[in-house]
CSV table of C-alpha atoms in Angstrom, one decimal:
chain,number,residue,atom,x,y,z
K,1,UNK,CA,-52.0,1.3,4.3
K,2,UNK,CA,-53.1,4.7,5.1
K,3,UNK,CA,-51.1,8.1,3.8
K,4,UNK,CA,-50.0,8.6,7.4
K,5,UNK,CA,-48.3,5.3,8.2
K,6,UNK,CA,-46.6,5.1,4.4
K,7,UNK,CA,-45.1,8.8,5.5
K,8,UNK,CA,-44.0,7.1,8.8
K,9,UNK,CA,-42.1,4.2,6.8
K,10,UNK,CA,-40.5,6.4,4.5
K,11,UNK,CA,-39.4,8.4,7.7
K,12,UNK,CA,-38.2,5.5,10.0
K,13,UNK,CA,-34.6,4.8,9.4
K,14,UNK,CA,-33.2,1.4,9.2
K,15,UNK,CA,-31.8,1.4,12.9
K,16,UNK,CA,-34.8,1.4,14.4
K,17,UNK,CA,-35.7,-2.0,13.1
K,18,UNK,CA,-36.4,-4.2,16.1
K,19,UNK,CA,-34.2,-8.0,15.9
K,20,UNK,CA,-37.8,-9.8,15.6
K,21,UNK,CA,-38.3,-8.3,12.2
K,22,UNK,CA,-34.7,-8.4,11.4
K,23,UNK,CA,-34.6,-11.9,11.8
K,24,UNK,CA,-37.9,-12.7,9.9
K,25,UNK,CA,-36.4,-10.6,6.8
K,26,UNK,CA,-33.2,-13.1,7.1
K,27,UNK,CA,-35.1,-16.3,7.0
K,28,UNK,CA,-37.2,-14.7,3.4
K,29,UNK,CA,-34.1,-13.1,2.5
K,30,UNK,CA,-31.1,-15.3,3.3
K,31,UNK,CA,-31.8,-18.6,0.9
K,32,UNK,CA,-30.5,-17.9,-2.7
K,33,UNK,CA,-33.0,-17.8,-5.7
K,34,UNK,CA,-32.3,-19.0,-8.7
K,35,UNK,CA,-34.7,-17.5,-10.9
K,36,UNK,CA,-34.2,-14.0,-11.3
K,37,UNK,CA,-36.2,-10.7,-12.0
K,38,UNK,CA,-37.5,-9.1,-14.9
K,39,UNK,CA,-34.3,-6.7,-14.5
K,40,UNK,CA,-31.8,-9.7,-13.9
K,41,UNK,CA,-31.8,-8.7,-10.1
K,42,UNK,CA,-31.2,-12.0,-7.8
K,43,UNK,CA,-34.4,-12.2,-5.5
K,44,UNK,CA,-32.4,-12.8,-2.4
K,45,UNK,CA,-30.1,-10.7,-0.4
K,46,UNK,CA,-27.9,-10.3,-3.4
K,47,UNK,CA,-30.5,-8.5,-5.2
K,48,UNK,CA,-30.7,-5.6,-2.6
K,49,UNK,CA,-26.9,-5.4,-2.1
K,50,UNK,CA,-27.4,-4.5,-6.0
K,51,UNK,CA,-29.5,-2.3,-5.4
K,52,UNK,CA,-27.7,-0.5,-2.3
K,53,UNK,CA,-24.7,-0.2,-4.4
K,54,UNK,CA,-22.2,-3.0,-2.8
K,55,UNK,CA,-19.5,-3.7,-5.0
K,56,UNK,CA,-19.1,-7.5,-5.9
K,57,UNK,CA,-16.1,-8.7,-3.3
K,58,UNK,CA,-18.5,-7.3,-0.3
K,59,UNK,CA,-21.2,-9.4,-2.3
K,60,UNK,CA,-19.1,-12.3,-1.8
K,61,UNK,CA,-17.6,-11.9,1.5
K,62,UNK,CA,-22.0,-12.1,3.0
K,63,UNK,CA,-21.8,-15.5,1.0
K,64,UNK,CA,-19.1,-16.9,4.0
K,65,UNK,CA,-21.0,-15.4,6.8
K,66,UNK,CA,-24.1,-17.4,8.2
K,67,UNK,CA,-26.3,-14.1,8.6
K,68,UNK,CA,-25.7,-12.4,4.9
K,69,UNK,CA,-29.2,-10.3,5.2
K,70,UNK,CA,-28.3,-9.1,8.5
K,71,UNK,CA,-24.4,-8.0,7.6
K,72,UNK,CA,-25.7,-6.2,4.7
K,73,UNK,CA,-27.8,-4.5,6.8
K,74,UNK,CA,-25.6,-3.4,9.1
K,75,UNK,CA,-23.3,-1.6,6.5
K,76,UNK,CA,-26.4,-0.4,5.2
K,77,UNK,CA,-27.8,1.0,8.0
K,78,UNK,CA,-25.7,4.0,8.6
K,79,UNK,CA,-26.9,5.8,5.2
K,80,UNK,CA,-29.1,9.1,5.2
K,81,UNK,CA,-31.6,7.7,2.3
K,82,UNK,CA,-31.5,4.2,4.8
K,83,UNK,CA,-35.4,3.9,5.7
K,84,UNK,CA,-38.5,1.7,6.0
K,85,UNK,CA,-40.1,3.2,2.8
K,86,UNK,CA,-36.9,2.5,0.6
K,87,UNK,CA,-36.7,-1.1,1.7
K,88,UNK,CA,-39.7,-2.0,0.5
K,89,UNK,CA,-39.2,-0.5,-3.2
K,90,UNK,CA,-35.9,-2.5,-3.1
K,91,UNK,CA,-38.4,-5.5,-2.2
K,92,UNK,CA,-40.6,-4.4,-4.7
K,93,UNK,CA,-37.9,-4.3,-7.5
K,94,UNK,CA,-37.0,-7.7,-6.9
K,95,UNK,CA,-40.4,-9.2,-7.0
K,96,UNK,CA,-40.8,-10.0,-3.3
K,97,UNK,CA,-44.2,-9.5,-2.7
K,98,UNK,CA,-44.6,-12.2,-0.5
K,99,UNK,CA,-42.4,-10.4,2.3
K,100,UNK,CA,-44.1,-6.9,1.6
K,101,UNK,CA,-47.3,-9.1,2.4
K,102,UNK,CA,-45.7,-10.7,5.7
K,103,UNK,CA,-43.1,-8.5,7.1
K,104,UNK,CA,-44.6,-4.7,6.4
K,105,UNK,CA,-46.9,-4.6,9.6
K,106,UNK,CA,-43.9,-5.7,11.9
K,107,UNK,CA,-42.1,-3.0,10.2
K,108,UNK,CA,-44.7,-0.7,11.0
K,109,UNK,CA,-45.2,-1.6,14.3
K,110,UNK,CA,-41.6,-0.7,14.9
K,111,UNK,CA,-42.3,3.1,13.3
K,112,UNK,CA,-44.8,3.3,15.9
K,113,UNK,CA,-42.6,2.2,18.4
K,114,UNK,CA,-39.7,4.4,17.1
K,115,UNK,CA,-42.1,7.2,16.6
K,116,UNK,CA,-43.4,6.9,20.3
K,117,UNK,CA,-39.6,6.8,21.7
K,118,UNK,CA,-38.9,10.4,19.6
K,119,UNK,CA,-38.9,13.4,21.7
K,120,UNK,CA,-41.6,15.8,21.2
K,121,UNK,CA,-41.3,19.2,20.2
K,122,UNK,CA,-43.3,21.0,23.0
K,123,UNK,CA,-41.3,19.1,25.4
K,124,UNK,CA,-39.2,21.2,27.4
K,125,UNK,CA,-37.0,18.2,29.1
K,126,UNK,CA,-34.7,15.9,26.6
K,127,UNK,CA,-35.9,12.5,26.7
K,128,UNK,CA,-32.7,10.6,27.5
K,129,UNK,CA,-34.1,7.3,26.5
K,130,UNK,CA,-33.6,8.7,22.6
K,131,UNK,CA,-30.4,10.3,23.3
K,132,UNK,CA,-28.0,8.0,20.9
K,133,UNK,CA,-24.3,8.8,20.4
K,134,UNK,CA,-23.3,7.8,17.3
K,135,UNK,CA,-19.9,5.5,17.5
K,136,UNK,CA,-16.9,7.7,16.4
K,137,UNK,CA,-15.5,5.6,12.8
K,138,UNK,CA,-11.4,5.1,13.6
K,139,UNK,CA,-9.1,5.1,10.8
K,140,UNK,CA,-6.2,2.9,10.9
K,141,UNK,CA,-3.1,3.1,8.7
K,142,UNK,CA,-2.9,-0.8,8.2
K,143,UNK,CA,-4.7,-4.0,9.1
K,144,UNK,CA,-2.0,-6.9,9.5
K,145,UNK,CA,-3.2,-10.0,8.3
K,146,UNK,CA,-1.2,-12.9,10.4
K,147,UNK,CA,-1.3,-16.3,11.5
K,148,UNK,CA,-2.0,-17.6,15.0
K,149,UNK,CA,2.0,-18.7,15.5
K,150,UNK,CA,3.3,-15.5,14.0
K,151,UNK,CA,2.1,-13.5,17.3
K,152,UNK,CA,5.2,-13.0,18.2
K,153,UNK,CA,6.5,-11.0,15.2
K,154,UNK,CA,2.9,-8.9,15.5
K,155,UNK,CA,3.7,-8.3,18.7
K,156,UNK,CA,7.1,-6.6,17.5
K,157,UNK,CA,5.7,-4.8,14.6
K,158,UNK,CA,3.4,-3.5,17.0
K,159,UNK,CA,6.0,-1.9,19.6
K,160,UNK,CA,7.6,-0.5,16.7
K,161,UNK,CA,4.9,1.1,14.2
K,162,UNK,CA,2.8,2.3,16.9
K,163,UNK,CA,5.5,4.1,19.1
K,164,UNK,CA,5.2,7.8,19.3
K,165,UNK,CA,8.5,8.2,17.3
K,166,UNK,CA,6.4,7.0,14.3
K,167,UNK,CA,2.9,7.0,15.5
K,168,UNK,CA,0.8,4.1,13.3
K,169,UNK,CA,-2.1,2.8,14.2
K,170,UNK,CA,-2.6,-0.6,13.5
K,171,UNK,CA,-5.7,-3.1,13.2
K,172,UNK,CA,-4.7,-6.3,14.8
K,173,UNK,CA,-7.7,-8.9,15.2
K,174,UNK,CA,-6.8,-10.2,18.5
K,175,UNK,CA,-6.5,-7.0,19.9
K,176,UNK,CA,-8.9,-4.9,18.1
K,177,UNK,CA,-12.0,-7.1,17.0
K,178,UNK,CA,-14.6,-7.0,19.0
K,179,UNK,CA,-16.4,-10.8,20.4
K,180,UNK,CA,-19.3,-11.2,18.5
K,181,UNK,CA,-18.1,-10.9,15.3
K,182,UNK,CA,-18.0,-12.2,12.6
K,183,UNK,CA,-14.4,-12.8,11.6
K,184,UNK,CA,-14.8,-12.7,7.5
K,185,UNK,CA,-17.4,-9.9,7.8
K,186,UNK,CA,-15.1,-7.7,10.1
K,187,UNK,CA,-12.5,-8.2,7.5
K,188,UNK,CA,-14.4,-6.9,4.7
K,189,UNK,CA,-15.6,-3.9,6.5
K,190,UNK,CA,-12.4,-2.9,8.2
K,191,UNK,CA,-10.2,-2.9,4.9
K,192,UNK,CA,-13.3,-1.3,2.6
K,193,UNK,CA,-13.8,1.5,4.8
K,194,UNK,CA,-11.2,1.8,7.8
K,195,UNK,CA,-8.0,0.8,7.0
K,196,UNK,CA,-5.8,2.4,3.9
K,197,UNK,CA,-3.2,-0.7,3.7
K,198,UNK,CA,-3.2,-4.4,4.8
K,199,UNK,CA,0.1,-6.1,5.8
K,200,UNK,CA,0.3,-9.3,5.5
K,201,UNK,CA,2.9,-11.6,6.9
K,202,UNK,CA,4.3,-14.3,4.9
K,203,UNK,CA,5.4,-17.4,7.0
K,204,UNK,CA,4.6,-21.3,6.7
K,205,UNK,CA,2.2,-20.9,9.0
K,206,UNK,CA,0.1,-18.0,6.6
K,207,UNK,CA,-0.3,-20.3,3.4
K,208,UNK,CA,-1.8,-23.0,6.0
K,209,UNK,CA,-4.6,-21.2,7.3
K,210,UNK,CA,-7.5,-20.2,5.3
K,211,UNK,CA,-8.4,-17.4,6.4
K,212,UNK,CA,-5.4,-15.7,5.6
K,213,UNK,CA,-5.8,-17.2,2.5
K,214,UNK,CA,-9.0,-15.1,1.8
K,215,UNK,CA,-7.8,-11.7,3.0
K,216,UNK,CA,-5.0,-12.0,0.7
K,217,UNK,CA,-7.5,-12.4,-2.2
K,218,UNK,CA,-9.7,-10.3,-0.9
K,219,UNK,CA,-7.4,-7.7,-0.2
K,220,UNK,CA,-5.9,-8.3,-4.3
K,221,UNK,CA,-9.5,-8.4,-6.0
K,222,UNK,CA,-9.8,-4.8,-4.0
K,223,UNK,CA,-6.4,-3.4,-4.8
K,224,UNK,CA,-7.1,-4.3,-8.4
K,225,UNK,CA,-10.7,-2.7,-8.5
K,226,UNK,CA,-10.0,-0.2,-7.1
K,227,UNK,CA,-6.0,0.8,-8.7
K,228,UNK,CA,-4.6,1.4,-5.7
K,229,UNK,CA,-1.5,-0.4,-3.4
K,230,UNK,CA,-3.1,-1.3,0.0
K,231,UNK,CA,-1.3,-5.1,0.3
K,232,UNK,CA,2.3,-4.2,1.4
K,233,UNK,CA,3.4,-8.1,2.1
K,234,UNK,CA,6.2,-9.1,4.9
K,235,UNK,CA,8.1,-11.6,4.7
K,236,UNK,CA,9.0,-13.0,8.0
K,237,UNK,CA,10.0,-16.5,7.6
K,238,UNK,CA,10.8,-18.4,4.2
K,239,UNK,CA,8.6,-19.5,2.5
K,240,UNK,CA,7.1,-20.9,-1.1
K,241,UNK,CA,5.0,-17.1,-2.2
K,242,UNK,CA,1.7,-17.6,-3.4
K,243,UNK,CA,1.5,-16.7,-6.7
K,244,UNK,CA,-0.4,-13.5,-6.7
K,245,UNK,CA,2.5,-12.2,-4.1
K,246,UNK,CA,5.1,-12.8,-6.1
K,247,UNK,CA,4.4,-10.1,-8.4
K,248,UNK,CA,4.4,-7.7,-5.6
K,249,UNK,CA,7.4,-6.0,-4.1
K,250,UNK,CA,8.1,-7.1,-1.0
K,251,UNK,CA,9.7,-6.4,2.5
K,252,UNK,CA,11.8,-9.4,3.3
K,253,UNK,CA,13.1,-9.3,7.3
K,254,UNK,CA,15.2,-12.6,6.8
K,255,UNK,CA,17.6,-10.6,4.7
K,256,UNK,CA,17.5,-7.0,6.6
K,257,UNK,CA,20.0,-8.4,9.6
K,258,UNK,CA,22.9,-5.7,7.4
K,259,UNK,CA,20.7,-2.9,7.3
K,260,UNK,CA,17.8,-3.0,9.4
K,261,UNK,CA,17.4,0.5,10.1
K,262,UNK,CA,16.8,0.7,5.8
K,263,UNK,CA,14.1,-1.9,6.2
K,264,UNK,CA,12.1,-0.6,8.8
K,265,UNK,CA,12.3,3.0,7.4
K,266,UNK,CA,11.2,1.2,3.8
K,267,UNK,CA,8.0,-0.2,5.2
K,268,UNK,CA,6.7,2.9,7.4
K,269,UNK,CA,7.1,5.3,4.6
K,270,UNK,CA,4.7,2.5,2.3
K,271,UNK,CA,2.6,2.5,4.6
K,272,UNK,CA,2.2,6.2,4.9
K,273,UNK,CA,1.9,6.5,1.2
K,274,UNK,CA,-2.2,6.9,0.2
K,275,UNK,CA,-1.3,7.8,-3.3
K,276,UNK,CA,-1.8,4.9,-5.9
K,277,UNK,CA,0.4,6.5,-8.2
K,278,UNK,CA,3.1,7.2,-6.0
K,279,UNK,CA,5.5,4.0,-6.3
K,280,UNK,CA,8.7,5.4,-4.0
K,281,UNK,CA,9.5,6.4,-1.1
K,282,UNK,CA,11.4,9.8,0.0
K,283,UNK,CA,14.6,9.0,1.1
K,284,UNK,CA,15.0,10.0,4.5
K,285,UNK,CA,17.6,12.7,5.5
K,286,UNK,CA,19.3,10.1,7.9
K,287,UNK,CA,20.6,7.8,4.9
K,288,UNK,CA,21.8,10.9,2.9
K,289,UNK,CA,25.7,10.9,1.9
K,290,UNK,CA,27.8,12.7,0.1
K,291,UNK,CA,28.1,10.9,-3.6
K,292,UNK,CA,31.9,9.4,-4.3
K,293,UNK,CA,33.3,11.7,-6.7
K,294,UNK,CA,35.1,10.0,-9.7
K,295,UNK,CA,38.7,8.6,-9.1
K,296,UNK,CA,40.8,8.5,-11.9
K,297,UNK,CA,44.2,6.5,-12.6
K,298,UNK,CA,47.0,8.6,-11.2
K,299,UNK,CA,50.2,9.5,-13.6
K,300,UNK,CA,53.3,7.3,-12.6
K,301,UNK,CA,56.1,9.1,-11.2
K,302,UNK,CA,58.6,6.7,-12.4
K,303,UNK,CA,59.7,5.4,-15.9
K,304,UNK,CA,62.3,3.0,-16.8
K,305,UNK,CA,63.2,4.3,-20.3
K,306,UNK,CA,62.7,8.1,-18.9
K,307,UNK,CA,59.7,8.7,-20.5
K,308,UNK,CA,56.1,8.4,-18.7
K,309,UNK,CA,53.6,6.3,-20.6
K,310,UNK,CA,50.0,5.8,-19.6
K,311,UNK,CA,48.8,2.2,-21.2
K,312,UNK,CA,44.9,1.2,-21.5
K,313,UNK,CA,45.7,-1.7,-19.4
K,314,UNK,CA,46.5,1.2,-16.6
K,315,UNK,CA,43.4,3.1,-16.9
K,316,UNK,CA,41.4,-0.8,-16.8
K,317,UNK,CA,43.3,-1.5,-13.9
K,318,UNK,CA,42.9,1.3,-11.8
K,319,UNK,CA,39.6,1.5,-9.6
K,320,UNK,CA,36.8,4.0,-10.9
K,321,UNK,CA,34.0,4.8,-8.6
K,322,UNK,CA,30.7,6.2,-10.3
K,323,UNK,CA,28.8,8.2,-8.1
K,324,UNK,CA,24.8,8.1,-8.7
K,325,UNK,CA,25.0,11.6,-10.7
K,326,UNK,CA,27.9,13.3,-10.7
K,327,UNK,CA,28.7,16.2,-13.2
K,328,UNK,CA,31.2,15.1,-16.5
K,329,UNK,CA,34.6,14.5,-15.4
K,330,UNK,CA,37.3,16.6,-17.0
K,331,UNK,CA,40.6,14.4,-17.8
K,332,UNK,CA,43.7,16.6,-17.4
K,333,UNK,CA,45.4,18.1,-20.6
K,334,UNK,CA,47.9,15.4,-21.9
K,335,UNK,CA,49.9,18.2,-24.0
K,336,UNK,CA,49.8,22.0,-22.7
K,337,UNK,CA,50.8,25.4,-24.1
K,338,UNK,CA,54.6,26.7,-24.5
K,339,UNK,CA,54.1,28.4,-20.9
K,340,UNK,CA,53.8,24.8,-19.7
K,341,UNK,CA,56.0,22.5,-21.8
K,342,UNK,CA,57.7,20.0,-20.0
K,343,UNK,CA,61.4,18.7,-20.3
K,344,UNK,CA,62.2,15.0,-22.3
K,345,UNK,CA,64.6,13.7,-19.5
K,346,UNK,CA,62.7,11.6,-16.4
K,347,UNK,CA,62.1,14.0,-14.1
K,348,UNK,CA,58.6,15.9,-14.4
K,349,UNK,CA,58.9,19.8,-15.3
K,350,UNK,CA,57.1,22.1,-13.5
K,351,UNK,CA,54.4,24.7,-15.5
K,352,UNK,CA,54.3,28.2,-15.0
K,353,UNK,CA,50.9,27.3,-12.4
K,354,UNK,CA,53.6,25.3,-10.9
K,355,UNK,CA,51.3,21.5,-12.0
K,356,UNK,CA,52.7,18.7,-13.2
K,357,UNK,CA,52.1,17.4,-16.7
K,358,UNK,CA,53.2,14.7,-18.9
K,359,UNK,CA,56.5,15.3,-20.5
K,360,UNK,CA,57.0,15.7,-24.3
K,361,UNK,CA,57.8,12.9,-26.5
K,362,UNK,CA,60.6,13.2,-29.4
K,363,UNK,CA,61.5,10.3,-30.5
K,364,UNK,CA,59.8,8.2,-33.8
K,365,UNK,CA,58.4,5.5,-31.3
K,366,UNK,CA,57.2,8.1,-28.2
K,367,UNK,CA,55.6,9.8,-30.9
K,368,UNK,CA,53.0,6.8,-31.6
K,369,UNK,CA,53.1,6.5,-27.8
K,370,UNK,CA,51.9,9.5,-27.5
K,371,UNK,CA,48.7,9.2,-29.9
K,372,UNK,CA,48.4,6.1,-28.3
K,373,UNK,CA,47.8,8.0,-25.0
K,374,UNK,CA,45.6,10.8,-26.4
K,375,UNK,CA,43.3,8.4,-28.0
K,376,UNK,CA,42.9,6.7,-24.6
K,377,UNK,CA,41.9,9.7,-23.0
K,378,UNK,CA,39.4,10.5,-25.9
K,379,UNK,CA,37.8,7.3,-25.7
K,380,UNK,CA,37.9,7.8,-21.6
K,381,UNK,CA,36.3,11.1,-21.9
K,382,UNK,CA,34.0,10.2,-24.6
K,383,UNK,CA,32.8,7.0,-22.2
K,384,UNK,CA,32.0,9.3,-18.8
K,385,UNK,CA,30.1,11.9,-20.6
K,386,UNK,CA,27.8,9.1,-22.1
C-alpha cells in the first residue's frame, strides 16, 4: 500500500463506505468467535463495539438484530475520528488479518470513489452531487413503550401530552419509526440517545408481548447504569406487575377517576424532570390551598351544677384538624389576672377586654377539677408543639 492511499484511508470517513463492502465486512464480521485475542477482545463484531466504546446493553441489543456489523456501524458512523484508516487498527487489534487481506482494496476503491466525488478547490461551481445535509437529530421528551391493543389509550396520551397547553413530544413506534427498520435496533438508539424518559403502559396485553418485554429490561439495565429515572410506568388496565416494576412508583389511571386533573399533572411534571436526583414534583399553583388552621374544643356555655368543667373525654371528642405545617397553637388561659377574674355563679363574667373565661372554682371538689383541667391543657399544649 503506498503512503498516498494509506493517507486516503485514514481520510475517508466511514459514510462513504459503498453497501458491497459493507456487506462483505458483515458476512467476516457477523459470526461469533469463540476464541479470543491476546487482549481478551472477541474477534467478531463485539470486539470493535469494544473498541468503539458501546456500552454492554447496545452490545446486546446487535445480538437480536440479523445485521449486528451493519447496526454498529451505523451508530458508528456519525463520529469525527470514524474513518477507513481506524477501522482497520480496530481489525488489527482483534487479530483479523484475514479481512485486512480481503476487504482493504474494496475499501480503497471506495476512497477513490469518495475522493473523485469531493469538490475541488480551484473549482469555482459547487458540485451538487457532494452537497449532503446532514439529518437534523430530534429530541423527544418520552418514548412510550405499548402493546398493539393499547392503541387506543396511546392515542389519548398523545392528544393530551402533545397539545400546545403542555407541549411534549413523544416517540410512538407506529407513528414515528421509519419502515425499514429494525424494531429492537430503533429501540436501543432512540432511548440511548434521543429520548430522556420511556413510558411504558402496563396492561394484560404488555406482559404478553415480548417485545415490550425487552424495552422494559432494556430501559431498567439503562436506568440502573446510568443512575438516572427515565422508566416512568402507566398503569392503564390491572394487571399482575412484573417484578422489576413493582419497585418503581407508578401512575395508576384505574384509580385517578376522583382526581384526574392530579394525575395528569403528576405524570407531565415526571416527565419534565431530567434530573436523577430530583425525586418530586413542584406542586402546581392550581392545587394550592389555604392549610386548615387548628380547631380546638369550644368551652360549654351551660353547666348543670353552675360550674363549667372541661373533661379529657371533651377535648377526645371534639374534632381537631392538623394542617400540614401550621405554627404552635396557643390554648387560651384557663385562670387570668385580678383584672379578669370571673364570678362562681353559672353565668360567664366578662374581663376588662370584654372575653370570656372560665369561671373560678371554690369549693374542695372544683378545686381538684380545676387541676384536673389545667393538666389537660398542659398535656394538650405539650402534644401540638411536639
Amino acid at each position: 500500500m503506498s503512503q498516498e492511499e494509506d493517507t486516503d484511508l485514514r481520510e475517508t470517513p466511514i459514510r462513504a463506505m459503498s453497501l458491497s463492502t459493507r456487506h462483505g465486512l458483515s458476512e467476516y464480521l457477523n459470526g461469533e468467535q469463540y476464541i479470543t485475542t491476546s487482549e481478551g477482545l472477541c474477534r467478531d463484531y463485539r470486539g470493535l463495539a469494544q473498541l468503539m466504546g458501546f456500552s454492554y446493553h447496545i452490545i446486546d441489543s446487535l445480538l437480536r438484530t440479523n445485521d449486528p456489523f451493519s447496526g454498529l456501524l451505523d451508530r458508528y458512523k456519525n463520529r469525527s475520528d470514524a474513518t477507513f484508516g481506524q477501522l482497520i487498527q480496530m481489525l488489527d487489534r482483534i487479530e483479523r488479518y484475514d479481512i485486512i487481506d480481503d476487504m482493504t482494496p474494496f475499501l480503497r476503491e471506495d476512497s477513490r470513489h469518495y475522493k473523485s466525488l469531493k469538490p475541488s478547490n480551484d473549482s469555482s461551481e459547487p458540485n451538487h452531487q457532494t452537497m449532503a445535509i446532514e439529518p437534523k437529530i430530534i429530541i423527544y421528551d418520552a418514548y412510550v413503550c405499548y402493546a398493539d391493543k393499547d392503541i387506543g389509550f396511546v392515542e389519548q396520551l398523545s392528544q393530551y401530552l402533545e397539545s400546545p397547553n403542555i407541549g411534549l413530544r413523544l416517540f410512538i413506534r407506529d407513528r414515528d419509526l421509519c419502515l425499514g427498520s429494525w424494531a429492537y435496533e430503533s429501540f436501543a438508539q432512540m432511548v440511548t440517545s434521543q429520548c430522556r424518559k420511556v413510558l411504558i403502559i402496563l396492561s394484560p396485553h404488555f406482559l404478553e408481548c415480548p417485545e415490550c418485554d425487552f424495552q422494559t429490561a432494556f430501559t431498567t439495565g439503562l436506568a440502573i447504569e446510568q443512575r438516572n429515572r427515565i422508566l416512568i410506568p402507566i398503569i392503564h388496565k390491572r394487571c399482575d406487575l412484573p417484578p422489576i416494576i413493582r419497585m418503581l412508583t407508578k401512575i395508576d389511571m384505574t384509580r385517578s377517576l376522583d382526581t384526574p386533573d392530579w394525575t395528569w399533572n403528576r405524570l407531565v411534571n415526571s416527565i419534565r424532570i431530567h434530573s436523577a436526583n430530583q425525586s418530586f414534583v413542584t406542586k402546581s399553583v392550581a392545587y394550592e390551598s389555604k392549610p386548615t388552621l387548628l380547631q380546638l374544643p369550644s368551652v360549654p356555655s351551660d353547666s348543670p351544677n353552675g360550674s363549667q368543667l372541661i373533661s379529657i373525654e371533651t377535648i377526645s371528642d371534639s374534632c381537631i384538624s392538623l394542617p400540614t405545617r401550621c405554627p404552635t397553637p396557643t390554648a387560651p388561659p384557663l385562670i387570668t389576672t385580678q383584672s379578669s377574674v370571673c364570678s362562681t355563679n353559672s353565668e360567664m363574667s366578662i374581663k376588662s377586654d370584654n372575653s370570656e373565661c372560665l369561671p373560678i372554682l371554690s369549693t374542695e371538689k372544683d378545686k381538684n377539677s380545676k387541676k384536673l383541667i389545667h393538666k389537660t391543657w398542659i398535656s394538650l399544649r405539650q402534644k401540638f408543639k411536639s
